[in-house]
XYZ file of C-alpha atoms in Angstrom:
766
model
C 0.233 0.001 0.013
C 1.357 3.555 -0.803
C 1.721 5.840 2.032
C 2.235 9.456 1.968
C 4.245 10.756 5.054
C 3.942 14.348 6.465
C 1.618 15.647 3.970
C 0.014 19.224 5.062
C -3.933 19.744 4.170
C -2.840 22.318 1.851
C -0.632 20.064 0.008
C -3.488 17.633 -0.233
C -5.907 20.446 -1.588
C -3.138 21.612 -4.284
C -2.896 17.971 -5.379
C -6.661 17.387 -5.914
C -6.875 20.787 -7.618
C -3.982 19.676 -10.015
C -5.807 16.621 -10.829
C -9.015 18.632 -11.777
C -7.247 21.131 -13.802
C -4.655 18.927 -15.636
C -6.251 15.454 -15.864
C -10.250 16.362 -16.122
C -11.821 16.957 -19.720
C -13.481 20.468 -20.171
C -16.810 21.015 -18.996
C -19.783 20.082 -21.357
C -20.685 22.925 -23.616
C -24.308 24.027 -23.559
C -27.028 22.692 -26.136
C -27.590 25.836 -28.203
C -31.170 24.335 -29.293
C -32.041 24.479 -25.518
C -32.844 20.549 -25.639
C -31.585 18.278 -22.875
C -28.814 16.123 -24.123
C -30.088 12.289 -25.290
C -28.324 9.148 -24.983
C -25.990 8.259 -27.694
C -27.228 6.258 -30.370
C -24.686 3.731 -32.236
C -22.058 5.389 -34.034
C -23.324 8.999 -34.553
C -24.922 11.279 -31.960
C -28.467 12.570 -32.964
C -27.706 16.227 -31.335
C -25.035 17.427 -33.612
C -24.834 21.034 -32.244
C -23.094 19.687 -29.125
C -19.325 20.086 -28.907
C -17.922 16.511 -28.201
C -14.616 16.410 -26.703
C -12.155 13.735 -27.895
C -11.334 11.598 -24.965
C -8.773 9.353 -26.745
C -7.789 8.545 -30.362
C -6.088 5.174 -30.846
C -4.798 3.394 -33.858
C -4.501 -0.321 -34.381
C -3.625 -2.832 -36.793
C -0.843 -0.678 -38.446
C 2.648 -2.340 -38.974
C 3.865 -0.577 -41.984
C 3.343 3.062 -40.889
C 4.134 4.433 -37.410
C 1.463 5.459 -35.222
C 2.857 9.034 -34.719
C 3.057 9.548 -38.471
C -0.573 8.205 -38.861
C -1.681 10.774 -36.079
C 0.429 13.460 -37.426
C -1.272 13.206 -40.994
C -4.688 13.629 -39.587
C -6.844 16.801 -38.885
C -8.695 15.024 -36.027
C -6.594 15.041 -32.987
C -6.838 14.382 -29.173
C -5.246 16.644 -26.793
C -1.610 16.009 -25.701
C -1.944 13.535 -23.095
C 0.738 11.699 -20.766
C 0.508 8.463 -18.998
C -3.202 8.138 -20.621
C -4.696 10.889 -18.204
C -2.220 13.805 -17.670
C -3.114 16.826 -19.892
C -1.004 19.681 -18.966
C -1.703 21.944 -21.813
C -5.260 21.392 -21.718
C -5.245 22.055 -18.008
C -3.471 25.473 -18.470
C -6.173 26.554 -21.015
C -8.840 25.550 -18.403
C -7.093 27.519 -15.849
C -6.940 30.512 -17.807
C -10.751 30.732 -17.594
C -10.551 32.089 -13.865
C -9.230 35.262 -15.302
C -11.523 37.751 -16.754
C -11.594 38.427 -20.606
C -10.771 41.856 -20.219
C -7.518 41.302 -18.260
C -5.774 39.905 -21.215
C -4.094 37.264 -18.755
C -6.577 34.703 -20.095
C -5.833 35.011 -23.731
C -2.178 35.201 -23.243
C -2.271 31.987 -21.283
C -4.559 30.181 -23.586
C -2.548 31.371 -26.571
C 1.046 30.906 -25.522
C 0.753 28.023 -22.868
C -2.449 26.350 -23.187
C -3.881 23.983 -25.657
C -7.602 24.299 -26.541
C -9.770 21.487 -26.400
C -10.091 19.285 -29.215
C -13.686 18.412 -30.570
C -15.055 15.749 -32.750
C -16.231 16.703 -36.413
C -17.823 14.036 -38.675
C -16.638 15.731 -41.874
C -13.024 16.126 -40.676
C -12.854 12.392 -39.609
C -14.074 11.429 -43.054
C -11.399 13.481 -44.665
C -8.692 11.770 -42.317
C -10.001 8.385 -43.717
C -9.291 9.412 -47.116
C -5.861 10.860 -46.157
C -4.867 7.612 -44.538
C -5.845 5.630 -47.482
C -3.412 7.738 -49.565
C -0.763 7.546 -46.722
C -0.775 3.719 -47.019
C -0.827 3.927 -50.790
C 2.169 5.954 -50.541
C 3.842 3.226 -48.522
C 2.829 0.457 -50.787
C -0.535 -0.732 -49.515
C -3.103 0.372 -51.937
C -5.769 -1.998 -50.690
C -5.516 -0.956 -46.984
C -8.853 -0.717 -45.398
C -9.595 2.018 -42.699
C -12.287 1.483 -40.452
C -13.204 3.932 -37.771
C -15.418 3.306 -34.379
C -16.822 5.862 -32.281
C -17.939 5.416 -28.518
C -19.715 8.252 -27.119
C -20.299 8.928 -23.466
C -23.846 8.714 -22.064
C -24.180 12.578 -21.931
C -22.346 13.101 -25.312
C -19.565 15.041 -23.448
C -16.938 12.976 -24.873
C -16.063 10.199 -27.592
C -13.348 7.751 -27.899
C -12.068 7.294 -31.539
C -10.629 3.979 -32.370
C -9.205 3.573 -35.952
C -8.476 -0.034 -37.219
C -6.444 -0.637 -40.122
C -6.225 -3.783 -42.298
C -3.069 -3.510 -44.521
C -3.938 -6.470 -46.684
C -1.572 -7.532 -49.224
C 1.228 -5.073 -50.165
C 2.703 -4.149 -53.469
C 6.037 -5.897 -54.030
C 8.904 -4.851 -56.319
C 8.792 -7.314 -59.192
C 11.704 -5.825 -61.377
C 13.971 -2.659 -61.414
C 15.636 -1.285 -64.550
C 18.120 1.595 -64.714
C 17.899 3.047 -68.064
C 20.455 5.488 -69.822
C 23.375 3.997 -68.269
C 24.854 1.865 -71.028
C 27.557 4.324 -71.473
C 28.970 3.979 -67.941
C 31.959 1.685 -66.956
C 31.107 -1.607 -65.568
C 32.558 -0.901 -62.039
C 29.930 2.060 -61.988
C 27.075 0.083 -63.361
C 28.065 -2.697 -60.760
C 27.992 0.020 -57.803
C 24.602 0.933 -58.809
C 23.228 -2.364 -58.342
C 25.163 -3.479 -55.360
C 24.301 -0.596 -53.084
C 20.725 -0.450 -54.213
C 18.246 0.632 -51.581
C 15.424 -1.199 -53.225
C 15.588 -5.084 -53.953
C 13.050 -7.642 -55.813
C 10.577 -8.910 -53.470
C 10.690 -5.690 -51.151
C 7.546 -3.827 -50.386
C 7.336 -0.895 -52.834
C 6.917 2.666 -51.353
C 7.423 5.925 -52.765
C 9.866 6.983 -50.196
C 12.447 4.284 -51.310
C 11.947 5.268 -54.939
C 12.822 9.052 -54.100
C 15.819 7.908 -51.944
C 17.155 5.583 -54.606
C 16.899 8.148 -57.265
C 18.687 10.559 -55.096
C 21.435 7.830 -54.347
C 21.956 7.305 -58.005
C 22.391 10.919 -58.920
C 24.658 11.373 -55.884
C 26.789 8.129 -57.057
C 27.124 9.557 -60.714
C 28.164 13.025 -59.363
C 30.917 11.397 -57.378
C 32.356 9.302 -60.233
C 32.760 12.252 -62.790
C 29.375 13.016 -64.004
C 28.906 16.481 -62.222
C 25.744 17.331 -64.464
C 23.774 14.044 -64.036
C 20.228 14.252 -63.486
C 17.176 11.993 -63.236
C 15.021 12.202 -66.242
C 12.035 10.238 -65.099
C 10.658 7.293 -62.746
C 7.966 5.113 -64.016
C 5.934 2.495 -62.127
C 3.885 -0.238 -63.497
C 1.580 -2.216 -61.369
C -0.291 -5.294 -61.880
C -1.745 -7.968 -59.454
C 0.194 -6.430 -56.338
C 3.407 -6.426 -58.390
C 5.562 -3.098 -59.224
C 8.008 -2.706 -61.942
C 10.232 0.399 -61.415
C 12.088 1.869 -64.156
C 14.640 4.791 -63.516
C 15.892 6.753 -66.475
C 18.954 8.936 -65.959
C 20.951 11.311 -67.867
C 24.653 10.959 -67.116
C 26.017 13.495 -69.698
C 29.501 13.838 -70.035
C 32.288 12.444 -67.749
C 34.618 15.027 -66.668
C 37.920 15.316 -64.804
C 38.869 18.727 -62.949
C 40.716 21.088 -64.791
C 42.729 24.035 -63.557
C 41.707 25.099 -60.015
C 41.827 28.857 -59.138
C 41.472 29.854 -55.496
C 40.787 33.294 -54.949
C 41.114 34.794 -51.045
C 39.426 37.970 -50.824
C 40.627 41.046 -48.977
C 39.172 40.729 -45.437
C 39.300 44.528 -44.564
C 37.679 46.089 -47.897
C 37.237 45.708 -51.466
C 39.838 43.649 -53.620
C 42.707 45.464 -55.150
C 45.350 43.929 -57.516
C 47.974 46.183 -56.031
C 48.047 43.594 -53.132
C 47.740 40.581 -55.004
C 50.025 37.680 -54.406
C 49.925 34.788 -56.685
C 51.273 31.086 -56.493
C 50.844 28.627 -59.294
C 51.861 25.073 -59.160
C 50.359 21.772 -60.394
C 47.618 23.507 -62.165
C 46.432 25.264 -58.915
C 46.629 28.963 -58.752
C 46.217 30.756 -55.579
C 45.339 34.279 -55.539
C 45.559 36.220 -52.149
C 44.527 39.632 -52.031
C 45.225 42.078 -48.895
C 46.616 39.407 -46.373
C 50.432 39.173 -46.092
C 50.753 36.703 -43.699
C 48.660 33.901 -45.177
C 50.778 31.152 -47.030
C 49.411 29.555 -49.973
C 50.188 26.126 -48.612
C 47.734 26.527 -45.766
C 45.198 26.348 -48.612
C 46.922 24.016 -50.841
C 46.764 21.218 -48.375
C 43.205 21.446 -47.572
C 42.328 20.855 -51.220
C 40.689 17.388 -51.465
C 40.301 17.556 -55.244
C 42.990 18.018 -57.733
C 43.405 18.760 -61.445
C 43.234 15.545 -63.575
C 41.027 13.412 -61.279
C 37.340 12.589 -61.804
C 34.966 15.284 -60.586
C 33.451 14.395 -57.273
C 30.954 16.115 -55.131
C 32.225 14.249 -52.187
C 35.822 15.707 -52.659
C 34.441 19.088 -52.899
C 32.385 18.781 -49.771
C 35.326 17.309 -48.156
C 37.342 20.201 -49.232
C 34.803 22.572 -47.551
C 35.183 20.521 -44.439
C 38.893 20.876 -44.260
C 38.871 24.462 -45.008
C 36.468 24.842 -41.873
C 38.906 23.106 -39.803
C 41.539 25.652 -40.312
C 39.400 28.245 -38.696
C 40.785 30.884 -41.249
C 37.664 31.442 -43.389
C 34.281 32.959 -42.834
C 32.857 31.274 -46.022
C 33.875 29.192 -48.965
C 31.993 29.109 -52.497
C 32.703 26.814 -55.355
C 31.930 28.066 -58.961
C 32.005 26.168 -62.166
C 33.641 28.453 -64.617
C 33.601 26.278 -67.963
C 33.762 22.802 -69.514
C 36.458 22.161 -72.291
C 38.014 19.010 -73.817
C 36.408 16.815 -70.965
C 37.797 19.094 -68.192
C 35.773 21.228 -65.619
C 37.401 24.481 -64.549
C 36.592 25.741 -61.164
C 37.162 28.546 -58.786
C 36.987 28.795 -55.174
C 36.284 31.993 -53.588
C 37.341 32.306 -49.901
C 36.677 35.069 -47.597
C 38.964 35.327 -44.432
C 37.959 35.575 -40.889
C 39.781 38.340 -38.943
C 43.005 37.154 -37.846
C 42.892 38.682 -34.362
C 39.962 38.296 -32.072
C 39.072 39.166 -28.541
C 35.962 37.654 -27.032
C 34.163 37.747 -23.820
C 31.780 34.854 -22.857
C 29.267 34.452 -20.110
C 29.512 30.854 -18.659
C 26.854 28.618 -17.049
C 28.143 25.114 -16.053
C 27.787 22.752 -13.156
C 31.269 21.605 -12.171
C 30.147 20.627 -8.623
C 26.493 19.539 -9.557
C 25.283 22.999 -8.884
C 24.856 26.176 -11.087
C 28.141 28.111 -11.699
C 28.139 31.259 -13.593
C 31.477 32.993 -14.729
C 32.996 35.131 -17.452
C 35.676 34.034 -19.947
C 37.886 36.406 -21.955
C 39.660 34.865 -25.062
C 42.155 36.139 -27.390
C 42.638 34.121 -30.637
C 44.998 34.640 -33.314
C 43.966 32.299 -36.247
C 47.012 32.673 -38.207
C 50.120 32.689 -35.944
C 52.827 31.980 -38.565
C 51.235 31.812 -41.743
C 50.186 28.091 -41.756
C 46.790 28.262 -40.136
C 48.559 27.888 -36.725
C 45.679 28.752 -34.215
C 46.897 30.468 -31.104
C 44.529 31.099 -28.168
C 44.841 32.423 -24.628
C 41.885 32.117 -22.339
C 41.007 32.613 -18.809
C 37.750 31.824 -17.064
C 36.606 32.373 -13.594
C 33.339 31.264 -12.064
C 31.254 31.883 -8.933
C 29.099 29.183 -7.287
C 25.413 29.954 -7.005
C 24.387 26.930 -4.748
C 26.099 24.503 -2.607
C 25.897 20.555 -3.371
C 25.469 18.239 -0.543
C 28.510 16.370 -0.012
C 27.237 13.892 2.644
C 24.406 11.414 2.344
C 23.629 12.004 6.025
C 21.347 14.514 7.396
C 23.881 16.788 8.518
C 24.711 19.944 6.648
C 28.475 21.297 6.295
C 29.096 25.095 6.643
C 30.582 26.066 3.117
C 32.031 29.263 1.755
C 31.481 30.671 -1.664
C 33.210 28.449 -4.272
C 35.009 29.545 -7.226
C 37.012 28.145 -10.129
C 39.784 29.868 -12.026
C 41.597 28.592 -15.278
C 44.228 29.972 -17.400
C 45.175 28.464 -20.413
C 47.319 28.950 -23.680
C 47.335 26.755 -26.873
C 48.998 26.475 -30.181
C 47.014 24.246 -32.690
C 47.979 23.282 -36.356
C 45.291 21.821 -38.511
C 47.627 19.592 -40.358
C 49.409 16.738 -38.722
C 50.636 14.318 -41.241
C 47.397 14.850 -43.277
C 44.665 17.339 -43.388
C 42.337 15.343 -41.141
C 44.677 15.237 -38.099
C 45.478 17.986 -35.832
C 48.323 18.855 -33.268
C 48.338 21.011 -30.412
C 50.538 22.121 -27.541
C 48.925 23.463 -24.388
C 49.565 24.568 -20.866
C 46.788 24.931 -18.180
C 46.814 26.263 -14.696
C 43.627 26.028 -12.803
C 42.301 26.290 -9.238
C 39.053 24.181 -8.697
C 37.246 24.209 -5.511
C 35.189 21.093 -4.292
C 33.058 21.126 -1.178
C 35.912 19.561 0.995
C 39.138 20.469 -0.908
C 40.712 22.778 -3.380
C 42.870 21.573 -6.222
C 45.644 23.408 -7.896
C 46.867 21.996 -11.249
C 49.468 23.008 -13.739
C 49.537 21.016 -16.971
C 51.714 20.646 -20.141
C 50.387 18.606 -22.884
C 51.068 17.506 -26.403
C 47.968 16.074 -28.276
C 47.200 14.756 -31.404
C 43.442 14.574 -32.783
C 43.198 11.829 -35.561
C 39.892 11.712 -37.590
C 39.689 8.228 -38.947
C 36.263 8.603 -40.528
C 32.932 10.567 -40.170
C 32.073 8.240 -37.281
C 35.338 7.584 -35.703
C 38.181 9.615 -34.194
C 40.901 9.290 -31.736
C 42.556 11.771 -29.230
C 46.320 10.640 -28.416
C 47.994 12.690 -25.416
C 51.571 11.967 -26.431
C 53.059 13.573 -23.335
C 51.177 15.156 -20.227
C 52.931 16.695 -17.513
C 50.637 17.626 -14.490
C 51.771 19.048 -11.105
C 48.967 18.864 -8.580
C 48.739 20.265 -5.167
C 45.566 19.399 -3.132
C 44.493 21.613 0.130
C 41.723 19.925 2.230
C 39.300 22.014 4.364
C 39.234 22.294 8.017
C 36.342 19.885 8.311
C 37.976 17.259 6.185
C 41.344 15.464 7.338
C 42.214 12.653 5.156
C 44.764 11.776 8.027
C 42.001 10.663 10.324
C 40.319 8.387 7.709
C 40.126 4.840 8.334
C 42.300 3.749 5.559
C 45.518 4.427 7.344
C 48.003 7.116 7.603
C 49.663 6.545 4.287
C 46.451 7.439 2.191
C 47.314 11.164 2.870
C 50.120 10.676 0.383
C 47.667 11.568 -2.364
C 47.191 15.130 -0.880
C 51.101 15.996 -0.979
C 52.342 17.714 -4.045
C 52.798 15.431 -6.774
C 53.602 14.745 -10.426
C 51.523 12.946 -13.190
C 53.360 12.457 -16.193
C 51.275 10.540 -18.362
C 50.382 9.112 -21.801
C 46.634 8.783 -22.920
C 44.799 7.353 -25.721
C 40.916 8.059 -26.160
C 38.756 6.466 -29.038
C 35.320 7.864 -29.929
C 32.645 6.218 -31.829
C 29.215 7.687 -32.905
C 26.736 6.800 -35.592
C 24.839 10.062 -35.156
C 26.008 11.380 -38.637
C 24.342 8.615 -40.139
C 20.904 9.568 -41.477
C 19.505 6.060 -41.946
C 20.390 4.480 -38.295
C 17.836 2.502 -36.493
C 19.383 3.106 -33.194
C 21.784 5.783 -31.769
C 25.034 4.279 -30.817
C 28.134 6.022 -29.015
C 31.152 4.285 -27.589
C 34.238 5.673 -26.211
C 37.322 4.149 -24.628
C 40.459 5.349 -23.050
C 43.787 3.915 -21.594
C 46.219 5.868 -19.598
C 49.667 5.176 -18.394
C 51.444 7.297 -15.972
C 54.994 7.139 -14.193
C 57.181 5.393 -16.776
C 59.065 8.494 -17.879
C 59.352 9.933 -14.192
C 60.540 6.369 -13.058
C 63.513 6.452 -15.744
C 64.449 9.938 -14.312
C 64.322 8.448 -10.799
C 66.669 5.547 -11.668
C 68.960 7.265 -14.218
C 69.311 10.796 -13.211
C 67.912 11.638 -9.472
C 70.117 9.057 -7.425
C 70.765 11.619 -4.403
C 68.823 10.833 -1.017
C 66.130 13.047 -0.295
C 64.759 14.309 3.149
C 61.576 12.432 4.086
C 61.946 9.855 1.347
C 63.339 6.456 1.092
C 64.868 4.604 -1.775
C 61.517 2.684 -2.278
C 59.447 6.044 -2.672
C 58.527 7.288 -6.092
C 59.941 10.645 -6.158
C 62.316 12.970 -8.290
C 64.053 16.052 -6.977
C 62.015 15.745 -3.908
C 58.520 15.797 -5.357
C 56.272 12.736 -5.235
C 55.185 11.160 -8.565
C 52.481 8.088 -9.059
C 52.726 5.277 -11.426
C 49.369 3.880 -12.386
C 47.397 2.255 -15.347
C 43.906 3.230 -15.967
C 41.034 1.937 -18.532
C 37.656 3.425 -18.775
C 34.882 2.677 -21.059
C 31.234 3.704 -21.826
C 28.432 2.629 -24.063
C 25.536 4.590 -24.809
C 22.650 3.400 -26.831
C 19.476 5.244 -27.517
C 16.457 5.010 -29.758
C 13.567 7.532 -30.816
C 10.337 5.693 -30.074
C 8.202 8.428 -31.346
C 8.333 11.919 -32.515
C 8.400 13.199 -28.997
C 9.964 10.466 -26.932
C 13.359 8.938 -26.740
C 14.859 6.238 -24.510
C 18.478 5.849 -23.520
C 20.663 3.526 -21.731
C 24.461 3.757 -20.502
C 27.041 1.237 -19.207
C 30.088 2.554 -17.712
C 33.091 0.572 -16.706
C 36.404 1.835 -15.231
C 39.528 0.384 -13.441
C 42.824 1.413 -12.426
C 45.853 0.266 -10.455
C 49.092 1.390 -9.087
C 52.345 -0.427 -10.248
C 56.051 -0.418 -9.612
C 56.966 1.964 -6.704
C 53.562 3.351 -6.293
C 51.093 1.757 -3.859
C 48.325 4.156 -4.198
C 46.376 5.822 -7.203
C 46.280 9.806 -7.279
C 43.505 11.127 -5.764
C 42.470 13.442 -8.728
C 42.488 10.262 -10.991
C 40.260 8.072 -9.144
C 36.412 7.062 -9.944
C 33.844 8.888 -7.871
C 30.052 8.080 -7.814
C 27.045 10.221 -6.989
C 25.822 13.462 -8.683
C 23.993 14.653 -11.904
C 25.921 12.431 -14.230
C 26.310 9.504 -12.105
C 23.846 7.888 -9.555
C 21.426 10.731 -8.981
C 19.972 9.445 -5.690
C 23.160 10.281 -4.064
C 24.802 13.946 -3.698
C 27.776 14.681 -5.554
C 30.756 12.376 -5.079
C 29.265 11.251 -1.821
C 28.541 7.338 -2.588
C 30.697 4.363 -2.007
C 33.190 2.732 -2.053
C 31.224 -0.575 -1.572
C 29.134 -0.630 1.451
C 31.624 1.978 2.873
C 32.812 -0.341 5.857
C 35.664 0.327 8.306
C 38.827 -1.694 8.002
C 37.921 -4.183 10.443
C 34.414 -4.635 8.936
C 32.516 -3.699 12.150
C 30.476 -0.784 11.141
C 30.004 1.884 8.350
C 33.022 4.366 7.857
C 32.786 8.232 7.965
C 30.935 9.428 4.802
C 34.072 11.423 3.902
C 35.424 8.101 2.707
C 33.324 8.615 -0.546
C 35.093 11.901 -1.254
C 38.532 9.995 -1.777
C 36.892 8.081 -4.643
C 37.984 4.415 -5.588
C 39.941 2.420 -8.320
C 36.854 0.353 -9.688
C 33.601 1.679 -10.972
C 30.386 0.182 -12.598
C 27.386 2.181 -13.389
C 24.265 1.593 -15.331
C 21.647 4.136 -16.301
C 18.343 4.030 -18.099
C 16.342 7.181 -19.078
C 12.999 7.967 -20.935
C 12.528 11.327 -22.231
C 9.487 12.981 -23.386
C 9.195 16.367 -25.037
C 6.103 18.426 -24.134
C 6.363 21.541 -26.302
C 8.765 23.288 -28.742
C 9.182 26.743 -29.740
C 12.165 27.404 -32.136
C 15.337 26.255 -30.394
C 13.416 25.934 -26.890
C 11.570 22.909 -25.770
C 9.984 21.533 -22.442
C 10.418 18.045 -21.534
C 10.097 15.413 -18.916
C 12.141 12.396 -17.850
C 11.925 9.241 -15.874
C 15.352 7.630 -15.212
C 16.754 4.849 -12.835
C 20.718 4.452 -12.163
C 22.403 1.571 -10.612
C 26.130 0.961 -9.719
C 28.992 1.990 -7.251
C 32.737 2.520 -6.917
C 34.921 -0.030 -5.189
C 38.474 -0.450 -3.719
C 40.902 -3.190 -5.309
C 41.505 -4.738 -1.966
C 39.865 -4.600 1.672
C 36.428 -4.794 3.137
C 35.130 -2.444 0.435
C 36.807 -4.505 -2.575
C 34.715 -5.786 -5.470
C 33.914 -9.377 -5.807
C 31.637 -11.416 -7.894
C 29.667 -12.150 -4.837
C 29.057 -8.578 -3.671
C 28.556 -7.026 -6.926
C 24.569 -6.646 -6.547
C 24.586 -6.494 -2.688
C 27.137 -3.438 -2.688
C 25.560 -1.614 -5.632
C 23.255 1.234 -5.254
C 20.015 1.877 -6.962
C 17.876 4.870 -7.450
C 15.010 6.250 -9.657
C 13.466 9.605 -10.200
C 11.830 12.064 -12.501
C 13.237 15.331 -13.962
C 12.376 18.288 -16.370
C 14.394 19.286 -19.218
C 14.695 22.711 -20.823
C 16.155 22.721 -24.245
C 18.122 25.975 -24.905
C 20.856 27.133 -27.478
C 23.491 26.207 -24.999
C 22.035 22.817 -24.712
C 19.538 20.946 -22.201
C 19.161 22.057 -18.560
C 18.284 19.267 -16.303
C 16.411 19.374 -12.938
C 16.081 15.916 -11.548
C 14.725 14.631 -8.271
C 16.066 11.171 -7.535
C 15.060 8.615 -4.638
C 17.330 5.957 -3.242
C 15.593 2.482 -3.769
C 18.609 0.409 -2.461
C 21.404 1.914 -0.278
C 24.052 -0.725 0.585
C 25.789 1.667 3.133
C 22.786 1.443 5.410
C 23.325 -0.915 8.185
C 19.588 -1.998 8.168
C 16.769 -1.486 5.945
C 18.753 -1.280 2.689
C 15.710 -1.166 0.511
C 14.179 2.147 0.948
C 10.615 1.795 -0.706
C 8.883 2.427 2.574
C 10.626 5.562 3.443
C 9.925 7.397 0.203
C 8.022 10.453 0.276
C 6.288 12.423 -2.774
C 5.982 15.673 -0.807
C 8.739 17.544 0.829
C 12.185 16.424 1.010
C 11.462 12.801 1.637
C 14.985 11.555 0.911
C 14.996 13.150 -2.629
C 18.117 14.642 -4.000
C 18.003 17.376 -6.356
C 20.496 17.425 -9.332
C 21.068 20.447 -11.741
C 22.984 19.484 -15.026
C 23.728 21.067 -18.344
C 23.469 18.541 -21.300
C 21.951 15.159 -20.965
C 23.125 12.736 -18.113
C 24.278 10.306 -21.170
């Protein structure tokens, strides 16, 4: 039995009022004839002057066409309903009736926020039936039967509309002919058939016909036929069989001729007095008004060359590579002429300003709470003439709220938090080839957390490798990081039950590492069935510092022994770290989306190090983790004391751990959309934890489930130009750190705090 604890009378009244406004249908309209409503007769009400509210609109029997698409084609619609009864926008429309017509408030609410009641009209439903027959004919079901049934309320206040579809036998493709391609090579003709979107025996539909003709034209334009066009498409049908004939005009096959690149003056009209010209390999580059731009910065971004077959794919790739240089505001390809089988082209480029100073306002959630800041940035887009991008950036933020750091009822006294970061970076858009980038950067940052302050200075050499449109890698060839951690007065790591050696992670130390990240995403694919994102990272730290320790720094150091990992009196760490995350998502309808994630992480020290550095460990809890626990406050394991006799201090979770497993599931629903803004709702659940490698809080196969936390909750989404803003409330369902009553179902509260944890986030959780 569900119970509600601590609910005040006014809360109950508010709850029932919301039920009335947001779940009940509109009041029955008055009969304009003065007659009382009569009971409904089968199918059609006798009193047609009444406004009959559409209680529900359901579709059944359809397999070939999604229900959302069917309802989207119909003029007859039901009010937006969630969970079968919740009508928020109709509720707002009804709520506005408490205001007078003269106030203007009623009209504003009903037009901007509300949704007017949807009423039944016999003629419109008849038109919808005809439209659905046309829709199924478009999808290859010309004999589909559309039946509608109406069930009226006894007082004619509402109607349930049911549409049953009998699709019957579809049209199936009997033959496919490509005409006008006899002049093409055998390889091109083979590609036309091999990658066809239509096969004999498939259900015929006009969308496939349109997609197939676009595919063929695109293929021809990529193999030297830039002016290929579709002439016509004909379809012959007989006895549920369809023969499709495509007629194309490839026209003349061409190769690229001479290429002219014209770089326009960024500060005014073009003048030949400032013209610089370089001609090489039939490519002429004319630069007007820009002294520091070397022609090779453009030449190596050209994916098409004179003498090769014309290809739209190469032109688009050139546009992409030019965009990666960040030198140009716009690019335009022009076909100049055709002569002797060659297509002569001109590429017009307009430079962006070389120097730029920009101030950005920042909104982020570094500690699972809102943080606003300002970020001035200076950019030189062409430092030495070959599109080297030099950037100096500073950012400073102020915490607007304070995240909880314990999962007890105690609240810590906290000061105003701030974050400061200074960085400088030089990046070149060409690293062995135009698809790769190389960068060198240095970063200094101060990052304040609820219990400590982290000061960090980093030097990094990075290569970004783009393998395909779906795959890329990031390789940090060298990263040197100097870290200092200052703990707050309320947090003393030396007093923690892990032992006095654990506070080594809080002393100044060095991490010298190499790291490889791989990213895969199929989101650029248009015809994907599911959304799939996978990333993997591997990191090694300490090998280079160990060599220095062994070969160069042999002098004894105060407070260190020969077995300690140190160079020149500064501690360093040696560790290996692996991490991976898989996210799968699927759009269930036009306004709903379901996603799931699996996160796995492990790290271990090696050689001279016995511990892993604090700032590299895994943490659990917060807006992007287990949302039922405050930020970085959960685990490790059941959080036992070293002797296993009880639950350790909650600060143990703040230290992180070396193993992590997390699972998340989320269902998102979009309510309303206006331009780039939208409102949504989400239901979610999370499970997992972090664990030590050894000890009473270590992970074993036997305790994986018993020491994993489980939460569930709901939240609201506001889609903005900077990304979705998340406001989530999560409830613990199973808490392994509780000595008793680990399952928390009986302690949930709908109203009030009730153990709910509020999370604010920018961007989706996964």
